[in-house]
Amino acid sequence: MPMSDMLLTKRHLLGGSAVAALSVTFAAFADTASAANATTVGGAQETTASGSSPEDEIPSADGSVDMNEVLKPGSLPEIALGKEDAPVKIVEYMSLTCPHCAHFAVNTFETIKQKYVDTGKVRFIIREFPFDPRAAAAFMLARCAPQEQYMPMVEMLFKQQIAWASPDVDGRAALLQMSKLAGFTEDSFTKCLTNQKLLDDVNSVRERAAKDFGVNATPTFLINGKRYAGDMSVGAMSKLIDSLL
């Protein structure tokens, strides 16, 4: 998903401008997602000589980063899973309205967590990189929930992405209904989305990623000093992690 230049403000979060802006950007995201599907040749999915799909090959890094700087906490508490001294460190920058991020979260993340995070091989850190007001609002709500509910709420938002992020739905109403399932009231929902400091902190995480680490797409993974932009399959990420162990 390409980076938007939109300034995220409380007016955008709660006003009608968010819906109008998102109707353009979400359509672009859908086109990108369609174009990014597995390459096909003659109607059949292309495979390598070994019989594996290209999507399962280790992707090429698009740059290097100083991992010591990357691992320094930013303006928000870290959402980190796994041993702090794990040999492989992964930082994912995501946007909750990004279809590729949703695909990774729903189809890849849990398997990677079980294979590598839970076994002490990977430290996995999740950071916010919202591309639009609706994504920023969703991240703010996840941050307003108790910290142990952050991951379950993000998972729910990804699984139900079409229900609240699609431009033809009332995003505020949809997010309110989903937030109530997580224990929010209408009052706590509104207070969260009008918390200027929290919005500034979410913006700060995104701005730091773009300025200091060259992040301009989601999902982007910073892995042991290398930057990888784009969704990864279980096979591709497994091969990449294995090569670093």
JSON list of C-alpha atoms in Angstrom, two decimals:
[
{"chain": "A", "resi": 1, "resn": "MET", "atom": "CA", "xyz": [0.00, 0.00, 0.00]},
{"chain": "A", "resi": 2, "resn": "PRO", "atom": "CA", "xyz": [1.57, 3.34, -1.01]},
{"chain": "A", "resi": 3, "resn": "MET", "atom": "CA", "xyz": [2.00, 6.11, 1.53]},
{"chain": "A", "resi": 4, "resn": "SER", "atom": "CA", "xyz": [-0.62, 8.85, 1.81]},
{"chain": "A", "resi": 5, "resn": "ASP", "atom": "CA", "xyz": [0.30, 12.46, 2.46]},
{"chain": "A", "resi": 6, "resn": "MET", "atom": "CA", "xyz": [-2.91, 13.01, 4.43]},
{"chain": "A", "resi": 7, "resn": "LEU", "atom": "CA", "xyz": [-2.48, 14.77, 7.79]},
{"chain": "A", "resi": 8, "resn": "LEU", "atom": "CA", "xyz": [-4.33, 12.82, 10.45]},
{"chain": "A", "resi": 9, "resn": "THR", "atom": "CA", "xyz": [-6.29, 15.17, 12.71]},
{"chain": "A", "resi": 10, "resn": "LYS", "atom": "CA", "xyz": [-9.25, 14.87, 15.06]},
{"chain": "A", "resi": 11, "resn": "ARG", "atom": "CA", "xyz": [-11.38, 16.65, 12.46]},
{"chain": "A", "resi": 12, "resn": "HIS", "atom": "CA", "xyz": [-10.51, 13.95, 9.93]},
{"chain": "A", "resi": 13, "resn": "LEU", "atom": "CA", "xyz": [-11.09, 11.16, 12.45]},
{"chain": "A", "resi": 14, "resn": "LEU", "atom": "CA", "xyz": [-14.61, 12.20, 13.37]},
{"chain": "A", "resi": 15, "resn": "GLY", "atom": "CA", "xyz": [-15.75, 14.19, 10.37]},
{"chain": "A", "resi": 16, "resn": "GLY", "atom": "CA", "xyz": [-17.20, 13.32, 7.00]},
{"chain": "A", "resi": 17, "resn": "SER", "atom": "CA", "xyz": [-13.92, 14.10, 5.25]},
{"chain": "A", "resi": 18, "resn": "ALA", "atom": "CA", "xyz": [-12.58, 10.74, 6.38]},
{"chain": "A", "resi": 19, "resn": "VAL", "atom": "CA", "xyz": [-15.23, 8.87, 4.42]},
{"chain": "A", "resi": 20, "resn": "ALA", "atom": "CA", "xyz": [-14.66, 10.91, 1.28]},
{"chain": "A", "resi": 21, "resn": "ALA", "atom": "CA", "xyz": [-10.89, 10.51, 1.47]},
{"chain": "A", "resi": 22, "resn": "LEU", "atom": "CA", "xyz": [-11.08, 6.82, 2.21]},
{"chain": "A", "resi": 23, "resn": "SER", "atom": "CA", "xyz": [-13.42, 6.15, -0.71]},
{"chain": "A", "resi": 24, "resn": "VAL", "atom": "CA", "xyz": [-10.55, 7.11, -3.01]},
{"chain": "A", "resi": 25, "resn": "THR", "atom": "CA", "xyz": [-7.71, 5.43, -1.12]},
{"chain": "A", "resi": 26, "resn": "PHE", "atom": "CA", "xyz": [-9.52, 2.18, -0.38]},
{"chain": "A", "resi": 27, "resn": "ALA", "atom": "CA", "xyz": [-10.35, 1.74, -4.04]},
{"chain": "A", "resi": 28, "resn": "ALA", "atom": "CA", "xyz": [-6.66, 2.16, -4.82]},
{"chain": "A", "resi": 29, "resn": "PHE", "atom": "CA", "xyz": [-5.80, -0.38, -2.15]},
{"chain": "A", "resi": 30, "resn": "ALA", "atom": "CA", "xyz": [-8.19, -2.90, -3.69]},
{"chain": "A", "resi": 31, "resn": "ASP", "atom": "CA", "xyz": [-6.60, -2.42, -7.10]},
{"chain": "A", "resi": 32, "resn": "THR", "atom": "CA", "xyz": [-3.15, -2.89, -5.59]},
{"chain": "A", "resi": 33, "resn": "ALA", "atom": "CA", "xyz": [-4.24, -6.01, -3.77]},
{"chain": "A", "resi": 34, "resn": "SER", "atom": "CA", "xyz": [-5.60, -7.52, -6.97]},
{"chain": "A", "resi": 35, "resn": "ALA", "atom": "CA", "xyz": [-2.42, -6.70, -8.85]},
{"chain": "A", "resi": 36, "resn": "ALA", "atom": "CA", "xyz": [-0.31, -8.19, -6.06]},
{"chain": "A", "resi": 37, "resn": "ASN", "atom": "CA", "xyz": [-1.90, -11.64, -6.19]},
{"chain": "A", "resi": 38, "resn": "ALA", "atom": "CA", "xyz": [0.31, -14.61, -7.10]},
{"chain": "A", "resi": 39, "resn": "THR", "atom": "CA", "xyz": [1.74, -14.34, -10.63]},
{"chain": "A", "resi": 40, "resn": "THR", "atom": "CA", "xyz": [-0.09, -16.51, -13.11]},
{"chain": "A", "resi": 41, "resn": "VAL", "atom": "CA", "xyz": [1.12, -17.86, -16.41]},
{"chain": "A", "resi": 42, "resn": "GLY", "atom": "CA", "xyz": [-1.43, -19.26, -18.82]},
{"chain": "A", "resi": 43, "resn": "GLY", "atom": "CA", "xyz": [-4.04, -19.34, -16.08]},
{"chain": "A", "resi": 44, "resn": "ALA", "atom": "CA", "xyz": [-1.93, -21.46, -13.71]},
{"chain": "A", "resi": 45, "resn": "GLN", "atom": "CA", "xyz": [0.11, -20.25, -10.79]},
{"chain": "A", "resi": 46, "resn": "GLU", "atom": "CA", "xyz": [3.78, -19.96, -11.67]},
{"chain": "A", "resi": 47, "resn": "THR", "atom": "CA", "xyz": [6.13, -22.24, -9.73]},
{"chain": "A", "resi": 48, "resn": "THR", "atom": "CA", "xyz": [9.87, -22.45, -9.34]},
{"chain": "A", "resi": 49, "resn": "ALA", "atom": "CA", "xyz": [11.99, -25.37, -10.51]},
{"chain": "A", "resi": 50, "resn": "SER", "atom": "CA", "xyz": [11.70, -26.91, -7.04]},
{"chain": "A", "resi": 51, "resn": "GLY", "atom": "CA", "xyz": [7.92, -26.90, -7.33]},
{"chain": "A", "resi": 52, "resn": "SER", "atom": "CA", "xyz": [7.36, -24.15, -4.77]},
{"chain": "A", "resi": 53, "resn": "SER", "atom": "CA", "xyz": [5.41, -20.99, -5.45]},
{"chain": "A", "resi": 54, "resn": "PRO", "atom": "CA", "xyz": [7.32, -17.72, -6.01]},
{"chain": "A", "resi": 55, "resn": "GLU", "atom": "CA", "xyz": [5.43, -16.26, -3.05]},
{"chain": "A", "resi": 56, "resn": "ASP", "atom": "CA", "xyz": [7.24, -18.77, -0.83]},
{"chain": "A", "resi": 57, "resn": "GLU", "atom": "CA", "xyz": [10.71, -17.63, -1.88]},
{"chain": "A", "resi": 58, "resn": "ILE", "atom": "CA", "xyz": [12.75, -15.35, 0.36]},
{"chain": "A", "resi": 59, "resn": "PRO", "atom": "CA", "xyz": [11.99, -11.78, -0.76]},
{"chain": "A", "resi": 60, "resn": "SER", "atom": "CA", "xyz": [14.74, -9.31, -1.59]},
{"chain": "A", "resi": 61, "resn": "ALA", "atom": "CA", "xyz": [15.42, -6.61, 0.98]},
{"chain": "A", "resi": 62, "resn": "ASP", "atom": "CA", "xyz": [14.83, -3.08, -0.27]},
{"chain": "A", "resi": 63, "resn": "GLY", "atom": "CA", "xyz": [17.29, -1.46, 2.13]},
{"chain": "A", "resi": 64, "resn": "SER", "atom": "CA", "xyz": [19.17, -1.63, 5.42]},
{"chain": "A", "resi": 65, "resn": "VAL", "atom": "CA", "xyz": [18.36, -0.09, 8.80]},
{"chain": "A", "resi": 66, "resn": "ASP", "atom": "CA", "xyz": [20.17, 0.32, 12.10]},
{"chain": "A", "resi": 67, "resn": "MET", "atom": "CA", "xyz": [18.40, -2.31, 14.16]},
{"chain": "A", "resi": 68, "resn": "ASN", "atom": "CA", "xyz": [19.68, -0.83, 17.43]},
{"chain": "A", "resi": 69, "resn": "GLU", "atom": "CA", "xyz": [17.84, 2.39, 16.57]},
{"chain": "A", "resi": 70, "resn": "VAL", "atom": "CA", "xyz": [14.78, 0.50, 15.34]},
{"chain": "A", "resi": 71, "resn": "LEU", "atom": "CA", "xyz": [14.47, -1.35, 18.64]},
{"chain": "A", "resi": 72, "resn": "LYS", "atom": "CA", "xyz": [14.49, 1.82, 20.72]},
{"chain": "A", "resi": 73, "resn": "PRO", "atom": "CA", "xyz": [10.90, 2.41, 21.96]},
{"chain": "A", "resi": 74, "resn": "GLY", "atom": "CA", "xyz": [9.02, 5.32, 20.46]},
{"chain": "A", "resi": 75, "resn": "SER", "atom": "CA", "xyz": [6.20, 7.46, 21.79]},
{"chain": "A", "resi": 76, "resn": "LEU", "atom": "CA", "xyz": [3.88, 4.51, 22.54]},
{"chain": "A", "resi": 77, "resn": "PRO", "atom": "CA", "xyz": [4.46, 1.41, 24.67]},
{"chain": "A", "resi": 78, "resn": "GLU", "atom": "CA", "xyz": [5.79, -1.44, 22.57]},
{"chain": "A", "resi": 79, "resn": "ILE", "atom": "CA", "xyz": [3.47, -4.25, 21.54]},
{"chain": "A", "resi": 80, "resn": "ALA", "atom": "CA", "xyz": [6.09, -6.99, 21.64]},
{"chain": "A", "resi": 81, "resn": "LEU", "atom": "CA", "xyz": [5.83, -10.77, 21.62]},
{"chain": "A", "resi": 82, "resn": "GLY", "atom": "CA", "xyz": [8.58, -13.27, 22.35]},
{"chain": "A", "resi": 83, "resn": "LYS", "atom": "CA", "xyz": [11.87, -13.30, 24.21]},
{"chain": "A", "resi": 84, "resn": "GLU", "atom": "CA", "xyz": [13.74, -10.01, 24.32]},
{"chain": "A", "resi": 85, "resn": "ASP", "atom": "CA", "xyz": [17.00, -11.82, 23.55]},
{"chain": "A", "resi": 86, "resn": "ALA", "atom": "CA", "xyz": [15.62, -13.87, 20.64]},
{"chain": "A", "resi": 87, "resn": "PRO", "atom": "CA", "xyz": [18.18, -14.08, 17.80]},
{"chain": "A", "resi": 88, "resn": "VAL", "atom": "CA", "xyz": [15.77, -12.74, 15.18]},
{"chain": "A", "resi": 89, "resn": "LYS", "atom": "CA", "xyz": [14.07, -9.39, 15.71]},
{"chain": "A", "resi": 90, "resn": "ILE", "atom": "CA", "xyz": [11.08, -8.47, 13.54]},
{"chain": "A", "resi": 91, "resn": "VAL", "atom": "CA", "xyz": [9.31, -5.11, 13.63]},
{"chain": "A", "resi": 92, "resn": "GLU", "atom": "CA", "xyz": [6.16, -4.90, 11.51]},
{"chain": "A", "resi": 93, "resn": "TYR", "atom": "CA", "xyz": [4.69, -1.55, 10.51]},
{"chain": "A", "resi": 94, "resn": "MET", "atom": "CA", "xyz": [1.03, -1.99, 9.59]},
{"chain": "A", "resi": 95, "resn": "SER", "atom": "CA", "xyz": [-2.11, -0.06, 8.72]},
{"chain": "A", "resi": 96, "resn": "LEU", "atom": "CA", "xyz": [-5.47, -1.45, 9.81]},
{"chain": "A", "resi": 97, "resn": "THR", "atom": "CA", "xyz": [-7.12, -0.46, 6.53]},
{"chain": "A", "resi": 98, "resn": "CYS", "atom": "CA", "xyz": [-4.41, -2.20, 4.46]},
{"chain": "A", "resi": 99, "resn": "PRO", "atom": "CA", "xyz": [-5.66, -5.38, 2.72]},
{"chain": "A", "resi": 100, "resn": "HIS", "atom": "CA", "xyz": [-2.13, -6.83, 2.53]},
{"chain": "A", "resi": 101, "resn": "CYS", "atom": "CA", "xyz": [-1.69, -6.31, 6.28]},
{"chain": "A", "resi": 102, "resn": "ALA", "atom": "CA", "xyz": [-5.00, -8.07, 6.91]},
{"chain": "A", "resi": 103, "resn": "HIS", "atom": "CA", "xyz": [-3.92, -10.96, 4.70]},
{"chain": "A", "resi": 104, "resn": "PHE", "atom": "CA", "xyz": [-0.67, -11.36, 6.64]},
{"chain": "A", "resi": 105, "resn": "ALA", "atom": "CA", "xyz": [-2.44, -11.08, 9.99]},
{"chain": "A", "resi": 106, "resn": "VAL", "atom": "CA", "xyz": [-5.11, -13.63, 9.12]},
{"chain": "A", "resi": 107, "resn": "ASN", "atom": "CA", "xyz": [-3.11, -16.12, 7.05]},
{"chain": "A", "resi": 108, "resn": "THR", "atom": "CA", "xyz": [0.52, -15.94, 8.20]},
{"chain": "A", "resi": 109, "resn": "PHE", "atom": "CA", "xyz": [1.05, -14.37, 11.60]},
{"chain": "A", "resi": 110, "resn": "GLU", "atom": "CA", "xyz": [-0.34, -17.09, 13.88]},
{"chain": "A", "resi": 111, "resn": "THR", "atom": "CA", "xyz": [1.73, -19.82, 12.25]},
{"chain": "A", "resi": 112, "resn": "ILE", "atom": "CA", "xyz": [4.89, -17.70, 12.48]},
{"chain": "A", "resi": 113, "resn": "LYS", "atom": "CA", "xyz": [4.07, -16.96, 16.11]},
{"chain": "A", "resi": 114, "resn": "GLN", "atom": "CA", "xyz": [3.73, -20.64, 16.95]},
{"chain": "A", "resi": 115, "resn": "LYS", "atom": "CA", "xyz": [6.84, -21.73, 15.01]},
{"chain": "A", "resi": 116, "resn": "TYR", "atom": "CA", "xyz": [9.23, -18.98, 16.01]},
{"chain": "A", "resi": 117, "resn": "VAL", "atom": "CA", "xyz": [7.91, -16.52, 18.60]},
{"chain": "A", "resi": 118, "resn": "ASP", "atom": "CA", "xyz": [6.56, -19.06, 21.08]},
{"chain": "A", "resi": 119, "resn": "THR", "atom": "CA", "xyz": [9.74, -21.14, 20.73]},
{"chain": "A", "resi": 120, "resn": "GLY", "atom": "CA", "xyz": [12.07, -18.27, 21.61]},
{"chain": "A", "resi": 121, "resn": "LYS", "atom": "CA", "xyz": [13.56, -17.76, 18.15]},
{"chain": "A", "resi": 122, "resn": "VAL", "atom": "CA", "xyz": [11.84, -14.48, 17.22]},
{"chain": "A", "resi": 123, "resn": "ARG", "atom": "CA", "xyz": [11.00, -11.26, 18.99]},
{"chain": "A", "resi": 124, "resn": "PHE", "atom": "CA", "xyz": [8.03, -9.76, 17.09]},
{"chain": "A", "resi": 125, "resn": "ILE", "atom": "CA", "xyz": [7.10, -6.10, 17.57]},
{"chain": "A", "resi": 126, "resn": "ILE", "atom": "CA", "xyz": [4.01, -4.48, 16.04]},
{"chain": "A", "resi": 127, "resn": "ARG", "atom": "CA", "xyz": [3.89, -0.74, 15.34]},
{"chain": "A", "resi": 128, "resn": "GLU", "atom": "CA", "xyz": [1.25, 1.57, 13.91]},
{"chain": "A", "resi": 129, "resn": "PHE", "atom": "CA", "xyz": [1.59, 3.11, 10.45]},
{"chain": "A", "resi": 130, "resn": "PRO", "atom": "CA", "xyz": [-1.90, 4.40, 9.58]},
{"chain": "A", "resi": 131, "resn": "PHE", "atom": "CA", "xyz": [-2.41, 5.60, 6.01]},
{"chain": "A", "resi": 132, "resn": "ASP", "atom": "CA", "xyz": [-5.76, 7.26, 6.57]},
{"chain": "A", "resi": 133, "resn": "PRO", "atom": "CA", "xyz": [-7.99, 8.67, 9.31]},
{"chain": "A", "resi": 134, "resn": "ARG", "atom": "CA", "xyz": [-10.02, 5.50, 9.72]},
{"chain": "A", "resi": 135, "resn": "ALA", "atom": "CA", "xyz": [-6.90, 3.42, 10.33]},
{"chain": "A", "resi": 136, "resn": "ALA", "atom": "CA", "xyz": [-5.67, 5.98, 12.86]},
{"chain": "A", "resi": 137, "resn": "ALA", "atom": "CA", "xyz": [-9.02, 5.86, 14.67]},
{"chain": "A", "resi": 138, "resn": "ALA", "atom": "CA", "xyz": [-8.92, 2.05, 14.80]},
{"chain": "A", "resi": 139, "resn": "PHE", "atom": "CA", "xyz": [-5.39, 2.08, 16.19]},
{"chain": "A", "resi": 140, "resn": "MET", "atom": "CA", "xyz": [-6.41, 4.62, 18.83]},
{"chain": "A", "resi": 141, "resn": "LEU", "atom": "CA", "xyz": [-9.25, 2.38, 19.95]},
{"chain": "A", "resi": 142, "resn": "ALA", "atom": "CA", "xyz": [-6.91, -0.60, 20.20]},
{"chain": "A", "resi": 143, "resn": "ARG", "atom": "CA", "xyz": [-4.57, 1.54, 22.31]},
{"chain": "A", "resi": 144, "resn": "CYS", "atom": "CA", "xyz": [-7.43, 2.67, 24.56]},
{"chain": "A", "resi": 145, "resn": "ALA", "atom": "CA", "xyz": [-8.33, -0.91, 25.34]},
{"chain": "A", "resi": 146, "resn": "PRO", "atom": "CA", "xyz": [-6.40, -2.69, 28.13]},
{"chain": "A", "resi": 147, "resn": "GLN", "atom": "CA", "xyz": [-2.95, -3.59, 26.81]},
{"chain": "A", "resi": 148, "resn": "GLU", "atom": "CA", "xyz": [-3.66, -7.33, 26.91]},
{"chain": "A", "resi": 149, "resn": "GLN", "atom": "CA", "xyz": [-6.63, -6.67, 24.61]},
{"chain": "A", "resi": 150, "resn": "TYR", "atom": "CA", "xyz": [-4.57, -4.84, 21.96]},
{"chain": "A", "resi": 151, "resn": "MET", "atom": "CA", "xyz": [-3.72, -7.93, 19.90]},
{"chain": "A", "resi": 152, "resn": "PRO", "atom": "CA", "xyz": [-7.21, -9.51, 20.08]},
{"chain": "A", "resi": 153, "resn": "MET", "atom": "CA", "xyz": [-8.75, -6.19, 19.03]},
{"chain": "A", "resi": 154, "resn": "VAL", "atom": "CA", "xyz": [-6.35, -5.75, 16.12]},
{"chain": "A", "resi": 155, "resn": "GLU", "atom": "CA", "xyz": [-7.07, -9.32, 15.03]},
{"chain": "A", "resi": 156, "resn": "MET", "atom": "CA", "xyz": [-10.81, -8.63, 15.13]},
{"chain": "A", "resi": 157, "resn": "LEU", "atom": "CA", "xyz": [-10.39, -5.41, 13.14]},
{"chain": "A", "resi": 158, "resn": "PHE", "atom": "CA", "xyz": [-8.38, -7.20, 10.46]},
{"chain": "A", "resi": 159, "resn": "LYS", "atom": "CA", "xyz": [-10.82, -10.10, 10.20]},
{"chain": "A", "resi": 160, "resn": "GLN", "atom": "CA", "xyz": [-13.75, -7.67, 9.92]},
{"chain": "A", "resi": 161, "resn": "GLN", "atom": "CA", "xyz": [-11.90, -5.12, 7.81]},
{"chain": "A", "resi": 162, "resn": "ILE", "atom": "CA", "xyz": [-14.52, -4.87, 5.07]},
{"chain": "A", "resi": 163, "resn": "ALA", "atom": "CA", "xyz": [-17.25, -4.26, 7.64]},
{"chain": "A", "resi": 164, "resn": "TRP", "atom": "CA", "xyz": [-15.71, -1.03, 8.94]},
{"chain": "A", "resi": 165, "resn": "ALA", "atom": "CA", "xyz": [-13.02, 0.10, 6.48]},
{"chain": "A", "resi": 166, "resn": "SER", "atom": "CA", "xyz": [-14.95, -0.12, 3.23]},
{"chain": "A", "resi": 167, "resn": "PRO", "atom": "CA", "xyz": [-15.78, 3.37, 1.90]},
{"chain": "A", "resi": 168, "resn": "ASP", "atom": "CA", "xyz": [-19.46, 2.54, 1.46]},
{"chain": "A", "resi": 169, "resn": "VAL", "atom": "CA", "xyz": [-20.07, 1.99, 5.18]},
{"chain": "A", "resi": 170, "resn": "ASP", "atom": "CA", "xyz": [-20.34, 4.42, 8.07]},
{"chain": "A", "resi": 171, "resn": "GLY", "atom": "CA", "xyz": [-16.92, 3.83, 9.57]},
{"chain": "A", "resi": 172, "resn": "ARG", "atom": "CA", "xyz": [-17.64, 5.56, 12.87]},
{"chain": "A", "resi": 173, "resn": "ALA", "atom": "CA", "xyz": [-20.83, 3.58, 13.49]},
{"chain": "A", "resi": 174, "resn": "ALA", "atom": "CA", "xyz": [-19.15, 0.30, 12.53]},
{"chain": "A", "resi": 175, "resn": "LEU", "atom": "CA", "xyz": [-16.14, 0.97, 14.76]},
{"chain": "A", "resi": 176, "resn": "LEU", "atom": "CA", "xyz": [-18.45, 1.92, 17.62]},
{"chain": "A", "resi": 177, "resn": "GLN", "atom": "CA", "xyz": [-20.34, -1.38, 17.37]},
{"chain": "A", "resi": 178, "resn": "MET", "atom": "CA", "xyz": [-17.10, -3.39, 17.22]},
{"chain": "A", "resi": 179, "resn": "SER", "atom": "CA", "xyz": [-15.65, -1.42, 20.13]},
{"chain": "A", "resi": 180, "resn": "LYS", "atom": "CA", "xyz": [-18.68, -2.21, 22.26]},
{"chain": "A", "resi": 181, "resn": "LEU", "atom": "CA", "xyz": [-17.81, -5.89, 21.85]},
{"chain": "A", "resi": 182, "resn": "ALA", "atom": "CA", "xyz": [-14.45, -5.02, 23.43]},
{"chain": "A", "resi": 183, "resn": "GLY", "atom": "CA", "xyz": [-16.11, -3.29, 26.38]},
{"chain": "A", "resi": 184, "resn": "PHE", "atom": "CA", "xyz": [-16.28, 0.32, 25.18]},
{"chain": "A", "resi": 185, "resn": "THR", "atom": "CA", "xyz": [-19.28, 2.54, 25.84]},
{"chain": "A", "resi": 186, "resn": "GLU", "atom": "CA", "xyz": [-20.23, 5.34, 23.48]},
{"chain": "A", "resi": 187, "resn": "ASP", "atom": "CA", "xyz": [-18.72, 7.78, 25.95]},
{"chain": "A", "resi": 188, "resn": "SER", "atom": "CA", "xyz": [-15.38, 5.96, 26.27]},
{"chain": "A", "resi": 189, "resn": "PHE", "atom": "CA", "xyz": [-15.32, 5.50, 22.48]},
{"chain": "A", "resi": 190, "resn": "THR", "atom": "CA", "xyz": [-15.71, 9.25, 21.90]},
{"chain": "A", "resi": 191, "resn": "LYS", "atom": "CA", "xyz": [-13.19, 10.14, 24.61]},
{"chain": "A", "resi": 192, "resn": "CYS", "atom": "CA", "xyz": [-10.65, 7.84, 23.01]},
{"chain": "A", "resi": 193, "resn": "LEU", "atom": "CA", "xyz": [-11.06, 9.34, 19.55]},
{"chain": "A", "resi": 194, "resn": "THR", "atom": "CA", "xyz": [-10.79, 12.89, 20.90]},
{"chain": "A", "resi": 195, "resn": "ASN", "atom": "CA", "xyz": [-7.58, 12.17, 22.82]},
{"chain": "A", "resi": 196, "resn": "GLN", "atom": "CA", "xyz": [-5.20, 14.54, 21.05]},
{"chain": "A", "resi": 197, "resn": "LYS", "atom": "CA", "xyz": [-2.08, 13.21, 22.77]},
{"chain": "A", "resi": 198, "resn": "LEU", "atom": "CA", "xyz": [-2.86, 9.66, 21.69]},
{"chain": "A", "resi": 199, "resn": "LEU", "atom": "CA", "xyz": [-3.43, 10.80, 18.11]},
{"chain": "A", "resi": 200, "resn": "ASP", "atom": "CA", "xyz": [-0.15, 12.73, 18.21]},
{"chain": "A", "resi": 201, "resn": "ASP", "atom": "CA", "xyz": [1.64, 9.62, 19.50]},
{"chain": "A", "resi": 202, "resn": "VAL", "atom": "CA", "xyz": [0.20, 7.42, 16.74]},
{"chain": "A", "resi": 203, "resn": "ASN", "atom": "CA", "xyz": [1.26, 10.01, 14.17]},
{"chain": "A", "resi": 204, "resn": "SER", "atom": "CA", "xyz": [4.71, 10.15, 15.78]},
{"chain": "A", "resi": 205, "resn": "VAL", "atom": "CA", "xyz": [5.22, 6.39, 15.38]},
{"chain": "A", "resi": 206, "resn": "ARG", "atom": "CA", "xyz": [4.36, 6.66, 11.70]},
{"chain": "A", "resi": 207, "resn": "GLU", "atom": "CA", "xyz": [6.51, 9.74, 11.11]},
{"chain": "A", "resi": 208, "resn": "ARG", "atom": "CA", "xyz": [9.53, 8.19, 12.83]},
{"chain": "A", "resi": 209, "resn": "ALA", "atom": "CA", "xyz": [9.22, 5.06, 10.71]},
{"chain": "A", "resi": 210, "resn": "ALA", "atom": "CA", "xyz": [9.07, 7.08, 7.50]},
{"chain": "A", "resi": 211, "resn": "LYS", "atom": "CA", "xyz": [11.83, 9.54, 8.40]},
{"chain": "A", "resi": 212, "resn": "ASP", "atom": "CA", "xyz": [14.32, 7.29, 10.19]},
{"chain": "A", "resi": 213, "resn": "PHE", "atom": "CA", "xyz": [13.73, 3.85, 8.69]},
{"chain": "A", "resi": 214, "resn": "GLY", "atom": "CA", "xyz": [12.48, 4.54, 5.16]},
{"chain": "A", "resi": 215, "resn": "VAL", "atom": "CA", "xyz": [9.06, 2.95, 5.63]},
{"chain": "A", "resi": 216, "resn": "ASN", "atom": "CA", "xyz": [6.66, 4.02, 2.88]},
{"chain": "A", "resi": 217, "resn": "ALA", "atom": "CA", "xyz": [4.41, 0.99, 2.42]},
{"chain": "A", "resi": 218, "resn": "THR", "atom": "CA", "xyz": [2.49, -1.49, 4.54]},
{"chain": "A", "resi": 219, "resn": "PRO", "atom": "CA", "xyz": [3.16, -4.01, 5.70]},
{"chain": "A", "resi": 220, "resn": "THR", "atom": "CA", "xyz": [6.88, -3.32, 6.06]},
{"chain": "A", "resi": 221, "resn": "PHE", "atom": "CA", "xyz": [9.06, -5.68, 8.08]},
{"chain": "A", "resi": 222, "resn": "LEU", "atom": "CA", "xyz": [12.38, -4.62, 9.60]},
{"chain": "A", "resi": 223, "resn": "ILE", "atom": "CA", "xyz": [14.24, -7.87, 10.22]},
{"chain": "A", "resi": 224, "resn": "ASN", "atom": "CA", "xyz": [17.74, -8.01, 11.70]},
{"chain": "A", "resi": 225, "resn": "GLY", "atom": "CA", "xyz": [18.82, -4.83, 9.95]},
{"chain": "A", "resi": 226, "resn": "LYS", "atom": "CA", "xyz": [17.07, -5.32, 6.61]},
{"chain": "A", "resi": 227, "resn": "ARG", "atom": "CA", "xyz": [13.84, -3.75, 5.34]},
{"chain": "A", "resi": 228, "resn": "TYR", "atom": "CA", "xyz": [11.26, -5.84, 3.48]},
{"chain": "A", "resi": 229, "resn": "ALA", "atom": "CA", "xyz": [8.15, -4.20, 2.04]},
{"chain": "A", "resi": 230, "resn": "GLY", "atom": "CA", "xyz": [5.05, -6.25, 1.28]},
{"chain": "A", "resi": 231, "resn": "ASP", "atom": "CA", "xyz": [3.05, -9.22, 2.51]},
{"chain": "A", "resi": 232, "resn": "MET", "atom": "CA", "xyz": [4.87, -12.51, 3.13]},
{"chain": "A", "resi": 233, "resn": "SER", "atom": "CA", "xyz": [3.56, -16.04, 3.07]},
{"chain": "A", "resi": 234, "resn": "VAL", "atom": "CA", "xyz": [4.32, -18.51, 5.84]},
{"chain": "A", "resi": 235, "resn": "GLY", "atom": "CA", "xyz": [6.82, -20.21, 3.53]},
{"chain": "A", "resi": 236, "resn": "ALA", "atom": "CA", "xyz": [8.67, -17.01, 2.63]},
{"chain": "A", "resi": 237, "resn": "MET", "atom": "CA", "xyz": [8.92, -15.69, 6.17]},
{"chain": "A", "resi": 238, "resn": "SER", "atom": "CA", "xyz": [9.90, -19.12, 7.50]},
{"chain": "A", "resi": 239, "resn": "LYS", "atom": "CA", "xyz": [12.75, -19.38, 5.00]},
{"chain": "A", "resi": 240, "resn": "LEU", "atom": "CA", "xyz": [13.91, -15.88, 5.83]},
{"chain": "A", "resi": 241, "resn": "ILE", "atom": "CA", "xyz": [13.87, -16.54, 9.58]},
{"chain": "A", "resi": 242, "resn": "ASP", "atom": "CA", "xyz": [15.59, -19.89, 9.15]},
{"chain": "A", "resi": 243, "resn": "SER", "atom": "CA", "xyz": [18.39, -18.21, 7.18]},
{"chain": "A", "resi": 244, "resn": "LEU", "atom": "CA", "xyz": [19.08, -15.98, 10.19]},
{"chain": "A", "resi": 245, "resn": "LEU", "atom": "CA", "xyz": [19.16, -18.72, 12.83]}
]
